[in-house]
Coordinates of C-alpha atoms in Angstrom, one line a residue:
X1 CA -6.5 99.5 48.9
X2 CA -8.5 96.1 49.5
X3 CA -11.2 97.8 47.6
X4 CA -9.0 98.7 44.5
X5 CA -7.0 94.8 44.6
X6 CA -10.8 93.4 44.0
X7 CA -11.9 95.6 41.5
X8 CA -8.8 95.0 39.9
X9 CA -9.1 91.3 39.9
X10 CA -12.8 91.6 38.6
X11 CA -12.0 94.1 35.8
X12 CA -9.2 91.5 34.9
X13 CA -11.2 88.4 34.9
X14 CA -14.0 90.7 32.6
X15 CA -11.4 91.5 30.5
X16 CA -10.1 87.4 30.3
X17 CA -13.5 86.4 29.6
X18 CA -14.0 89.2 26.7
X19 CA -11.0 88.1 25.1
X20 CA -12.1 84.5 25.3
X21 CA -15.3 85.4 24.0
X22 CA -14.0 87.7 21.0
X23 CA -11.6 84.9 20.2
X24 CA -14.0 82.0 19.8
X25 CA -17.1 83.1 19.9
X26 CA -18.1 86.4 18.4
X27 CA -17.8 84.9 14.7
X28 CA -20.7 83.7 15.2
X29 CA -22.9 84.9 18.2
X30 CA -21.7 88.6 17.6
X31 CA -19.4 91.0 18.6
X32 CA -22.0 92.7 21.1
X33 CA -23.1 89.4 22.1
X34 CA -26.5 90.3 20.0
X35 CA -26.3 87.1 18.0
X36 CA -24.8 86.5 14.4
X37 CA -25.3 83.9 12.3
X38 CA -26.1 82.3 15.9
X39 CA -28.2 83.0 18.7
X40 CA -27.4 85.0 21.6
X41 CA -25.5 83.1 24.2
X42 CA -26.6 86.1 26.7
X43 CA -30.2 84.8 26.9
X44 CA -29.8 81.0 27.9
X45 CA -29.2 79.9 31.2
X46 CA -25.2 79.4 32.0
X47 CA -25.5 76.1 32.6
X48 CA -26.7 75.2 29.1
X49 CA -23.9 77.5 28.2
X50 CA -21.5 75.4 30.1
X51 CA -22.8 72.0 29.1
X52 CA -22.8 73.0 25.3
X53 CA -18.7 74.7 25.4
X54 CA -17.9 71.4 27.6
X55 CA -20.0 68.9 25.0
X56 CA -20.5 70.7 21.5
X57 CA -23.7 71.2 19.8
X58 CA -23.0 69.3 16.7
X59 CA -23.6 70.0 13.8
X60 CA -24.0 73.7 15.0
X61 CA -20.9 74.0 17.3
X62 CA -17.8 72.0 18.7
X63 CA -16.7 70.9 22.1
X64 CA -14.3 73.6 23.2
X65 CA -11.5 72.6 26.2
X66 CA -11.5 75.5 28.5
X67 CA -10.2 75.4 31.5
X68 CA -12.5 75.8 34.9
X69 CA -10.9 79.0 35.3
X70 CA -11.8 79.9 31.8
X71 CA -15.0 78.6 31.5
X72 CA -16.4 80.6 35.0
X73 CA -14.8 83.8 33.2
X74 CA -16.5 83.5 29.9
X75 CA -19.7 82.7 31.0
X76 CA -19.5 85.9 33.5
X77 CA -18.9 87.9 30.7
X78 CA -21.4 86.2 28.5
X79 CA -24.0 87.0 31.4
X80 CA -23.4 90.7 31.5
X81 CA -26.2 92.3 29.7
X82 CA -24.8 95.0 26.9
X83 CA -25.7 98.5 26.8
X84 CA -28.7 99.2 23.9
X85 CA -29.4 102.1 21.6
X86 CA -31.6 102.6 19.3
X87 CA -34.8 103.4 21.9
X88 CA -35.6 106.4 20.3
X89 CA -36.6 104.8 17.1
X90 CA -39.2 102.3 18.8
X91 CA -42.6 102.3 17.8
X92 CA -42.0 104.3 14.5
X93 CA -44.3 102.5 11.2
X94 CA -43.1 103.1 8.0
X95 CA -44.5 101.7 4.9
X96 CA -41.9 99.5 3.1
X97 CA -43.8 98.9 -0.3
X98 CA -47.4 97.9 -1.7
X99 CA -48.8 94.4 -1.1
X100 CA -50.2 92.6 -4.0
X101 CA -53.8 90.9 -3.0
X102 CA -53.5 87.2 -2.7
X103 CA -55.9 84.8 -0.6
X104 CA -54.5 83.0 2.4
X105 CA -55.2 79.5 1.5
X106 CA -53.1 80.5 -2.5
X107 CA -50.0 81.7 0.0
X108 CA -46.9 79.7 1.2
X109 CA -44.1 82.2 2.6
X110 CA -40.5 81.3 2.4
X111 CA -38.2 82.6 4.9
X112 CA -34.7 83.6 2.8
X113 CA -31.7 83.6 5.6
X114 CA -30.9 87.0 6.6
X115 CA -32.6 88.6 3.4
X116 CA -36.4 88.3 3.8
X117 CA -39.6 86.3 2.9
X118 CA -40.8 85.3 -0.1
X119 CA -44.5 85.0 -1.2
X120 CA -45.5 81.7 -3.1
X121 CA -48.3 81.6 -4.8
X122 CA -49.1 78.2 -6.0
X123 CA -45.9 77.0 -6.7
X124 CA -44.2 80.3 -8.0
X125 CA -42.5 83.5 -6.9
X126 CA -45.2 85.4 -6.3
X127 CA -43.6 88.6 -4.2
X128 CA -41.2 89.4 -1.5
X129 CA -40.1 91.8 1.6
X130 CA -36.5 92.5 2.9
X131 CA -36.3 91.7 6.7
X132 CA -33.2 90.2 8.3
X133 CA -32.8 88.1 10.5
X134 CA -36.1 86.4 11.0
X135 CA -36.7 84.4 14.3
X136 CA -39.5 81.5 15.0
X137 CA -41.0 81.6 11.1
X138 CA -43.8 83.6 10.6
X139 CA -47.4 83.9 11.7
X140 CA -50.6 84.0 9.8
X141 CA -54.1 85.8 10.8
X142 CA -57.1 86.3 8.6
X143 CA -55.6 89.9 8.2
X144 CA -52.0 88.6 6.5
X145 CA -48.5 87.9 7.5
X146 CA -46.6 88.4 10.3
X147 CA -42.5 88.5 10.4
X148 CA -40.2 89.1 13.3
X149 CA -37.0 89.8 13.4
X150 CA -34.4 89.3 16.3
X151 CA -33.6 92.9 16.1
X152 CA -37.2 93.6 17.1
X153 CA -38.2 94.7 13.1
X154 CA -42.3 93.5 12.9
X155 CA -43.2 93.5 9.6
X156 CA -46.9 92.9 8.1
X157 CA -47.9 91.3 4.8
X158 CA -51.6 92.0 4.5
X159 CA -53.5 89.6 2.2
X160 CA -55.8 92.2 1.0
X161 CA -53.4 94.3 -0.5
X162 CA -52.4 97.6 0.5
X163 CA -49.3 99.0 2.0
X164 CA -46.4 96.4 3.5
X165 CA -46.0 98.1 7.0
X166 CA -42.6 97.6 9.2
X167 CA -42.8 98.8 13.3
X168 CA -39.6 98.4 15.4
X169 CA -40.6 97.3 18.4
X170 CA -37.0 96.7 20.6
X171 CA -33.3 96.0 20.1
X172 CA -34.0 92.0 20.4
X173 CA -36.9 90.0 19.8
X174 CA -37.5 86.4 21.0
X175 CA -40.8 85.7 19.2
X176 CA -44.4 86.6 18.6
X177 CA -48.1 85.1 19.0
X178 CA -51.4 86.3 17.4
X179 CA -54.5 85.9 19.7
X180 CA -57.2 85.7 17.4
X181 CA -60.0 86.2 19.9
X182 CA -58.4 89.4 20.8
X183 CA -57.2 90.4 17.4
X184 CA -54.1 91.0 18.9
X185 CA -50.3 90.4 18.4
X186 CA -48.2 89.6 21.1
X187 CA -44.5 90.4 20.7
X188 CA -41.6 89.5 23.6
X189 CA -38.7 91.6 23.6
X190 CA -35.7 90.7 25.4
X191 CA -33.8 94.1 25.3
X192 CA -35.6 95.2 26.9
X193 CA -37.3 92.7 28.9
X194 CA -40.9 93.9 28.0
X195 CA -43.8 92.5 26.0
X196 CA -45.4 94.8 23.6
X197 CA -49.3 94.5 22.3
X198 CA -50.3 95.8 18.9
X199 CA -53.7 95.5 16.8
X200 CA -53.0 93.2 13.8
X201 CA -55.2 95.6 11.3
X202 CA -52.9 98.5 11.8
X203 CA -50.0 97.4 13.9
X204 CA -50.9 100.4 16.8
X205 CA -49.2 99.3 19.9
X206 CA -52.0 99.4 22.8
X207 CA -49.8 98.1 25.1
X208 CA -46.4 98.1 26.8
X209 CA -45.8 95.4 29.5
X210 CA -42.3 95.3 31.4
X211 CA -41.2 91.9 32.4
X212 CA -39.0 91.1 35.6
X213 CA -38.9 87.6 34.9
X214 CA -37.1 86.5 31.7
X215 CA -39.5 84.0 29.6
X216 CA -38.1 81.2 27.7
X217 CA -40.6 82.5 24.9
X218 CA -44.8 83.2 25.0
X219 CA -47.3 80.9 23.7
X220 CA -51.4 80.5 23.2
X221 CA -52.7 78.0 25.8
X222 CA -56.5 77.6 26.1
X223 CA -57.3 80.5 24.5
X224 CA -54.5 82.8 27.0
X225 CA -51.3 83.9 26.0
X226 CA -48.5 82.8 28.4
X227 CA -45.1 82.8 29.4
X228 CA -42.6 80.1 30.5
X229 CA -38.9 80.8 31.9
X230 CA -36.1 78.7 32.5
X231 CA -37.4 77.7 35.8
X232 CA -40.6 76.1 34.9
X233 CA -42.8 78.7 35.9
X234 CA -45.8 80.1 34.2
X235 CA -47.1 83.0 34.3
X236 CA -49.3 85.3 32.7
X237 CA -47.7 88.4 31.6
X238 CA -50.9 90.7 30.5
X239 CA -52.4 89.7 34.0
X240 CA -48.8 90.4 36.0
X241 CA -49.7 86.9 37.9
X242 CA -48.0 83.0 37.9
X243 CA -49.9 80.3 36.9
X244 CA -48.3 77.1 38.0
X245 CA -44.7 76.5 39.4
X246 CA -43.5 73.3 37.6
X247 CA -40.6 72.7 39.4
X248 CA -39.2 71.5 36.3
X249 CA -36.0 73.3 34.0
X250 CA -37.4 74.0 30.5
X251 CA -34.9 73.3 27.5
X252 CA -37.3 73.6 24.9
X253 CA -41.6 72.9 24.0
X254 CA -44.5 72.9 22.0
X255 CA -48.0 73.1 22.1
X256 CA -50.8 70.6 20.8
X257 CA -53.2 72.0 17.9
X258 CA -55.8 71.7 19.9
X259 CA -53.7 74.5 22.8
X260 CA -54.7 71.6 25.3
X261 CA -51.1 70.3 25.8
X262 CA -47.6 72.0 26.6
X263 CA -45.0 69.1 25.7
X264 CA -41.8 70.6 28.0
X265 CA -38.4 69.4 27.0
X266 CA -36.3 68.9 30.3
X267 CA -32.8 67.4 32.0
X268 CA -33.4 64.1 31.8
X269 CA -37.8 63.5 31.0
X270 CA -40.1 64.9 28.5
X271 CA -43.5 66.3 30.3
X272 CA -47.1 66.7 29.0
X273 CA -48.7 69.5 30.8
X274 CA -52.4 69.9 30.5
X275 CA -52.8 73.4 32.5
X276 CA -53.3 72.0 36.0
X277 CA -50.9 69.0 36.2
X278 CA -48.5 66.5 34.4
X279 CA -50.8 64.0 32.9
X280 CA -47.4 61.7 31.7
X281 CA -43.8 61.7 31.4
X282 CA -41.3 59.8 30.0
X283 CA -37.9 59.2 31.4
X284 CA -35.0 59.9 28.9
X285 CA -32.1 57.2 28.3
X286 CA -29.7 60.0 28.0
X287 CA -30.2 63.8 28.7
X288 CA -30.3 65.2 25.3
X289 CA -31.1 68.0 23.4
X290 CA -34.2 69.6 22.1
X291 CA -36.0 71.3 19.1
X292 CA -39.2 71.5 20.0
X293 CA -40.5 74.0 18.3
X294 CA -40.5 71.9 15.3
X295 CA -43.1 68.7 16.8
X296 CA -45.2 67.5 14.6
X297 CA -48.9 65.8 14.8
X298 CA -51.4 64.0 13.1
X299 CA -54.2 61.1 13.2
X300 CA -54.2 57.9 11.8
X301 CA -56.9 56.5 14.3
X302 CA -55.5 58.1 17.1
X303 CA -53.8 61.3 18.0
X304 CA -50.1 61.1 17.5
X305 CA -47.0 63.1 18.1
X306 CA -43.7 63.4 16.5
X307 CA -41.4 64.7 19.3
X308 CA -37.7 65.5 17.9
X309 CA -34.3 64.6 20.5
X310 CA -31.3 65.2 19.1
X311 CA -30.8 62.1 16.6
X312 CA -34.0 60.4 17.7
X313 CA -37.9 61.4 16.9
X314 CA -39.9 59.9 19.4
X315 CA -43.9 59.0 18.4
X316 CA -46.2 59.6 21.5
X317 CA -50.0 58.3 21.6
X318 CA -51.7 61.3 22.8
X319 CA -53.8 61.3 25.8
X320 CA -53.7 57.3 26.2
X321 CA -50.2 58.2 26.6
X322 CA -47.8 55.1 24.8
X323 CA -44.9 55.4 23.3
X324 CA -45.2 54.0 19.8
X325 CA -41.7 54.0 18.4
X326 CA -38.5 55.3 18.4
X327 CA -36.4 56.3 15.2
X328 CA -32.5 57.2 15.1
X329 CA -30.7 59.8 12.5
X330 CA -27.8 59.6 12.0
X331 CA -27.7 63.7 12.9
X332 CA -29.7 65.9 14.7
X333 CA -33.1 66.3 13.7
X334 CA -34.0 69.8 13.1
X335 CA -37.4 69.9 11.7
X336 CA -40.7 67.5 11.2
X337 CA -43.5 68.2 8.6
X338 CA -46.5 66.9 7.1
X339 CA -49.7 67.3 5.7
X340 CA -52.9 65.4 5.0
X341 CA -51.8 64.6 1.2
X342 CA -49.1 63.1 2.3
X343 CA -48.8 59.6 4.3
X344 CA -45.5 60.7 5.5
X345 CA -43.2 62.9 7.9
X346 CA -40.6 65.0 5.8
X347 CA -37.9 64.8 8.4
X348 CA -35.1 66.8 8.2
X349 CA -30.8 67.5 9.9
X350 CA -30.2 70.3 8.0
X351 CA -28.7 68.4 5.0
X352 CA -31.1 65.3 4.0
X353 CA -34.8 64.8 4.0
X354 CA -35.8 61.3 5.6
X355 CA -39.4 60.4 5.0
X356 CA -41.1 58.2 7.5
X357 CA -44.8 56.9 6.8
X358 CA -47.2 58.1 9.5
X359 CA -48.8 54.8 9.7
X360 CA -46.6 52.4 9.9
X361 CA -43.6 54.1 10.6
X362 CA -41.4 52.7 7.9
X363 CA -38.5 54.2 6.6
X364 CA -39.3 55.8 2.8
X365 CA -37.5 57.7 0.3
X366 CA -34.1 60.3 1.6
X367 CA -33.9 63.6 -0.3
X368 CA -30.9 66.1 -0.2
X369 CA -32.5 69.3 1.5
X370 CA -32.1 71.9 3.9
X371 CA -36.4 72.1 5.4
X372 CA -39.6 70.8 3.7
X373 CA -43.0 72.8 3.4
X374 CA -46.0 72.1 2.2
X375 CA -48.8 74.7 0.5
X376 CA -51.7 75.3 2.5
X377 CA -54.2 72.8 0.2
X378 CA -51.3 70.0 0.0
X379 CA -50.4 70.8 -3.8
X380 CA -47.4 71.1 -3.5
X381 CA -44.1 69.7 -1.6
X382 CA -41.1 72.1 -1.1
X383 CA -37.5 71.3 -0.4
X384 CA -34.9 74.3 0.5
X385 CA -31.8 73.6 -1.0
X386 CA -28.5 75.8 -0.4
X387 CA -29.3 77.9 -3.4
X388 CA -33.2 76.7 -4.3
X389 CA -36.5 75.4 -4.0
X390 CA -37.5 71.9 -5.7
X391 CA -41.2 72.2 -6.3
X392 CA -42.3 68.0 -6.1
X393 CA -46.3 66.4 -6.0
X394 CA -46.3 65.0 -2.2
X395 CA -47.8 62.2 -3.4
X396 CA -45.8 61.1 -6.2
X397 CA -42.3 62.5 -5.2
X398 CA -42.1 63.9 -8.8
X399 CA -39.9 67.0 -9.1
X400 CA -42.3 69.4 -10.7
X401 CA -39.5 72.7 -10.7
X402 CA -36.9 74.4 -9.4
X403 CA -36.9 77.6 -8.3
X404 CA -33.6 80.1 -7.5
X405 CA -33.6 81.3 -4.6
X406 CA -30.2 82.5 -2.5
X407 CA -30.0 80.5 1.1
X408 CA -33.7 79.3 1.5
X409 CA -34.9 78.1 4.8
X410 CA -38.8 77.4 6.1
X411 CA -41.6 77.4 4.2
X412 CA -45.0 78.0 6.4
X413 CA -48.8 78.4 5.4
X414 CA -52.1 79.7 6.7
X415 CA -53.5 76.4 7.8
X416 CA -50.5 75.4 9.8
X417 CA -51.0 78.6 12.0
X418 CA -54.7 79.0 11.9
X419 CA -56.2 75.5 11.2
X420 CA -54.1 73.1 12.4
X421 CA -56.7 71.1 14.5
X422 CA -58.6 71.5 10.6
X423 CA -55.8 69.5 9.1
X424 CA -56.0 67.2 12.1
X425 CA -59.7 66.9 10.9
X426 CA -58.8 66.4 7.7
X427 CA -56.6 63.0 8.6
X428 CA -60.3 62.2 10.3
X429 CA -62.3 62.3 7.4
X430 CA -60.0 59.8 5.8
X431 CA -59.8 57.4 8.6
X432 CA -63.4 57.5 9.7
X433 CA -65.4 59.4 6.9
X434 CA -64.1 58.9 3.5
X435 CA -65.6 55.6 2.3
X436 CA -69.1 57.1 2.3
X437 CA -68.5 60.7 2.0
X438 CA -66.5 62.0 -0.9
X439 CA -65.0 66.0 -0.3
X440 CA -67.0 67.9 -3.1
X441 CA -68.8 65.0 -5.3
X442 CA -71.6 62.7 -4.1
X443 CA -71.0 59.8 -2.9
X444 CA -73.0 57.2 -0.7
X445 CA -73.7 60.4 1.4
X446 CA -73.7 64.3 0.5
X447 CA -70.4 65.6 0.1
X448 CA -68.5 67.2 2.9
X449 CA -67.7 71.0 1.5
X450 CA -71.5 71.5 1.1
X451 CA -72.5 70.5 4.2
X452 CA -72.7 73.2 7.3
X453 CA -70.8 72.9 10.4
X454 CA -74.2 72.8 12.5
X455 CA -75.6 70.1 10.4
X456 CA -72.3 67.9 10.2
X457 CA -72.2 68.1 14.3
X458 CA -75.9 67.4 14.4
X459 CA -75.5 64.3 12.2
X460 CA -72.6 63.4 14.4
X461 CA -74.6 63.5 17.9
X462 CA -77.6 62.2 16.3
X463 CA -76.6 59.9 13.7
X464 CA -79.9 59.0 11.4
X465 CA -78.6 57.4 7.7
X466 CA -75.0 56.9 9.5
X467 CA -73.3 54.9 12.0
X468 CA -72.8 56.0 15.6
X469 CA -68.5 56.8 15.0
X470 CA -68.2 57.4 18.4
X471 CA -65.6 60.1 17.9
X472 CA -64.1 62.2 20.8
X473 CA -64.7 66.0 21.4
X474 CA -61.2 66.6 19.8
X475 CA -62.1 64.6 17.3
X476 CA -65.6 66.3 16.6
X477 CA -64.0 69.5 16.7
X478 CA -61.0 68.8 14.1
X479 CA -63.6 67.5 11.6
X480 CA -65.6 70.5 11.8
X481 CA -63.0 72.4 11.6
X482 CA -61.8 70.8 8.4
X483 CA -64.3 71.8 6.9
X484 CA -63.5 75.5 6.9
X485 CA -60.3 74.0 5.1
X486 CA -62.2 71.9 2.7
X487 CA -64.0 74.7 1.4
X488 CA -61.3 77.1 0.8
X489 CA -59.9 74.5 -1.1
X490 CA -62.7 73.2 -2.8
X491 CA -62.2 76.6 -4.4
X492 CA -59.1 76.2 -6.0
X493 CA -58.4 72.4 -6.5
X494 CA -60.8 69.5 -7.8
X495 CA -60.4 66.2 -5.2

């Protein structure tokens, strides 16, 4: 009889926090808890959950005023992990359509919400694949483009041409990373908790790793993929083995271009993590939320980060470690982007475009827009609207066309994935090259896109004609690496 009295009060307080749950929640984070038009609640820890119901998550979400009672019962049933179907379909490839040839530095790919990407070419439609629900953008390899979606749907764009190929990998997806020295894709699944391996030429999976710790999401570090949970701890998941303990609870990060640096959003301080230990943090005024995923860096003499907290970006001197400035929204900032033909961050809440010069960190023009892109030679600026794509010259601002697209979201390009420490490089040449080296004419010296990488790091260590620039091993390495971006678009643009 005891027995039965506390299963009955447990199948009771399920049943409470179900109703709560379908009431005001399941509108948007799904009826199976599997996410909607919002993420999962069954994936974050509960007492983010807790936090965010007591406080809101504006603009996403409002404060709700549940009672103690209420609150414990909701977030019990939000914990409980739902039965999944569907296992007999993993790992089937089928071949969606044909892929038109494009090369990678032509591409920018526009994720539509809950429809697909688009493939720009230049600055115009250029072809498209249906995949819903897209989570964490896409990724780029020499080989093409790389889609996830949150129902575990991996889909491949190759640049070559050839046939579009779609692999379900799982019922939920958190996101994906390519090793490039592997020629590998790495794809975490959260139901079920695994990690799955697949060769980016033909999408066959050559591995299958189960997971009994659940990762906040995977990332490349010094030339290893690795995981991060809740917790702070790292681990590597193709090796089964932790890597550091940080003692630390992870709301959100990012990693530098250079894969030198994890910046880890906590409680109350921001970290910078260099593999072995915290080289600097910095205390927070108020404990505040975090989108990460979307920092932003550059060089304007010295490394510099754009790190966004909830209606504040905060500019960080990297590695001599100063905080430059701090710059309030109104709203939460959702995303920050640049590019070398621009002087400025395109800074964005969701429903305005803020631009803030990367020099001098002055307030510019404010455009109504949803996210801002770039293509992968700096052409072209785009804004997502609600129901388009203005096409504008970075430099100018000048609205060059409008293209109609249903609920557009991020734009993303084969330099931002690939050769981001190139673009870095390219910020280098103007600070420390460009007034005796022009890109692809002569100048006082040869120009840059005919010039090898050995020579150019020969001239650098042994400077003969030149000054001694004194440049760090970053910095060496991002301008050689810009190079590789120089000439691809040497090719299709005249500087």
């Amino acid at each position: 009889m005891f027995s039965r009295f506390f299963i009955l009060i447990f199948f009771l307080a399920s049943h409470q926090g179900a109703e709560i749950y379908k009431r005001y929640c399941a509108s948007c984070h799904g009826e199976e808890k599997l996410g909607g038009n919002a993420s999962p609640l069954i994936f974050i820890d509960s007492q983010i959950v807790k936090k965010i119901l007591q406080d809101g998550l504006m603009p996403f979400m409002p404060s709700f005023n549940f009672s103690q009672k209420e609150l414990d019962e909701l977030i019990k049933y939000i914990q409980e992990i739902p039965s999944f179907e569907g296992e007999s379909d993993y790992f089937k490839k089928v071949n969606v359509k044909s892929a038109i040839k494009i090369n990678p530095e032509d591409a920018t790919v526009l994720v539509q919400k809950d429809a697909g990407i688009y493939v720009l070419k230049d600055s115009d439609f250029f072809d498209s694949v249906s995949i819903s629900k897209i989570h964490g953008g896409v990724k780029f390899s020499e080989q093409g483009v790389f889609a996830l979606s949150k129902s575990g749907d991996l889909v491949k764009y190759p640049f070559g041409g050839g046939e579009v190929q779609k692999i379900k990998l799982c019922s939920w997806a958190r996101n994906l990373v390519i090793s490039h020295k592997e020629n590998l894709i790495y794809v975490l699944c959260l139901l079920p908790q695994k990690l799955v391996l697949l060769d980016e030429k033909d999408l066959k999976v050559v591995d299958e790793i189960k997971l009994d710790k659940r990762p906040v999401g995977i990332f490349s570090f010094k030339q290893k993929i690795l995981a991060i949970t809740r917790s702070g701890e790292i681990f590597d998941p193709k090796e089964r083995n932790s890597v550091n303990k940080l003692g630390v609870f992870v709301k959100s990060f990012c990693v530098s271009p250079f894969s030198d640096m994890l910046i880890i959003g906590s409680d109350k301080n921001i970290y910078f993590y260099d593999g072995k230990r915290f080289v600097f943090s910095y205390k927070l005024t108020n404990p505040s939320n975090f989108h990460f995923f979307s920092c932003e860096f550059w060089y304007n003499g010295d490394f510099v980060s754009a790190v966004p907290l909830s209606n504040t970006v905060i500019f960080f001197k990297m590695y001599d470690w100063q905080v430059l400035k701090e710059i309030s929204f109104d709203k939460p900032v959702l995303f920050i982007r640049t590019h070398p033909e621009t002087n400025y961050l395109w800074i964005s809440d969701g429903q305005k475009i803020y631009l803030i010069n990367k020099f001098t960190f002055e307030e510019g023009k404010v455009f109504d827009g949803i996210h801002a892109g770039f293509s992968p030679c700096g052409d072209f600026a785009f804004i997502s609207g609600k129901n388009n794509i203005s096409v504008l010259n970075p430099k100018t601002f000048e609205t060059l066309k409008i293209l109609p697209v249903e609920k557009p979201l991020g734009k993303y390009n084969f330099f931002e994935e690939i050769l981001q420490s190139g673009l870095l490089g390219w910020d280098i040449y103007r600070v420390k090259c460009w007034g005796c080296h022009h890109q692809s004419k002569m100048a006082f010296g040869p120009p840059l896109n005919l010039t090898s990488r050995d020579k150019l790091l020969k001239q650098i260590e042994h400077p003969n004609l030149m000054p001694d620039l004194n440049l760090s091993k970053s910095e060496i390495s991002a301008l050689a690496d810009f190079l590789d971006v120089l000439k691809r678009c040497s090719a299709r643009k005249d500087f």
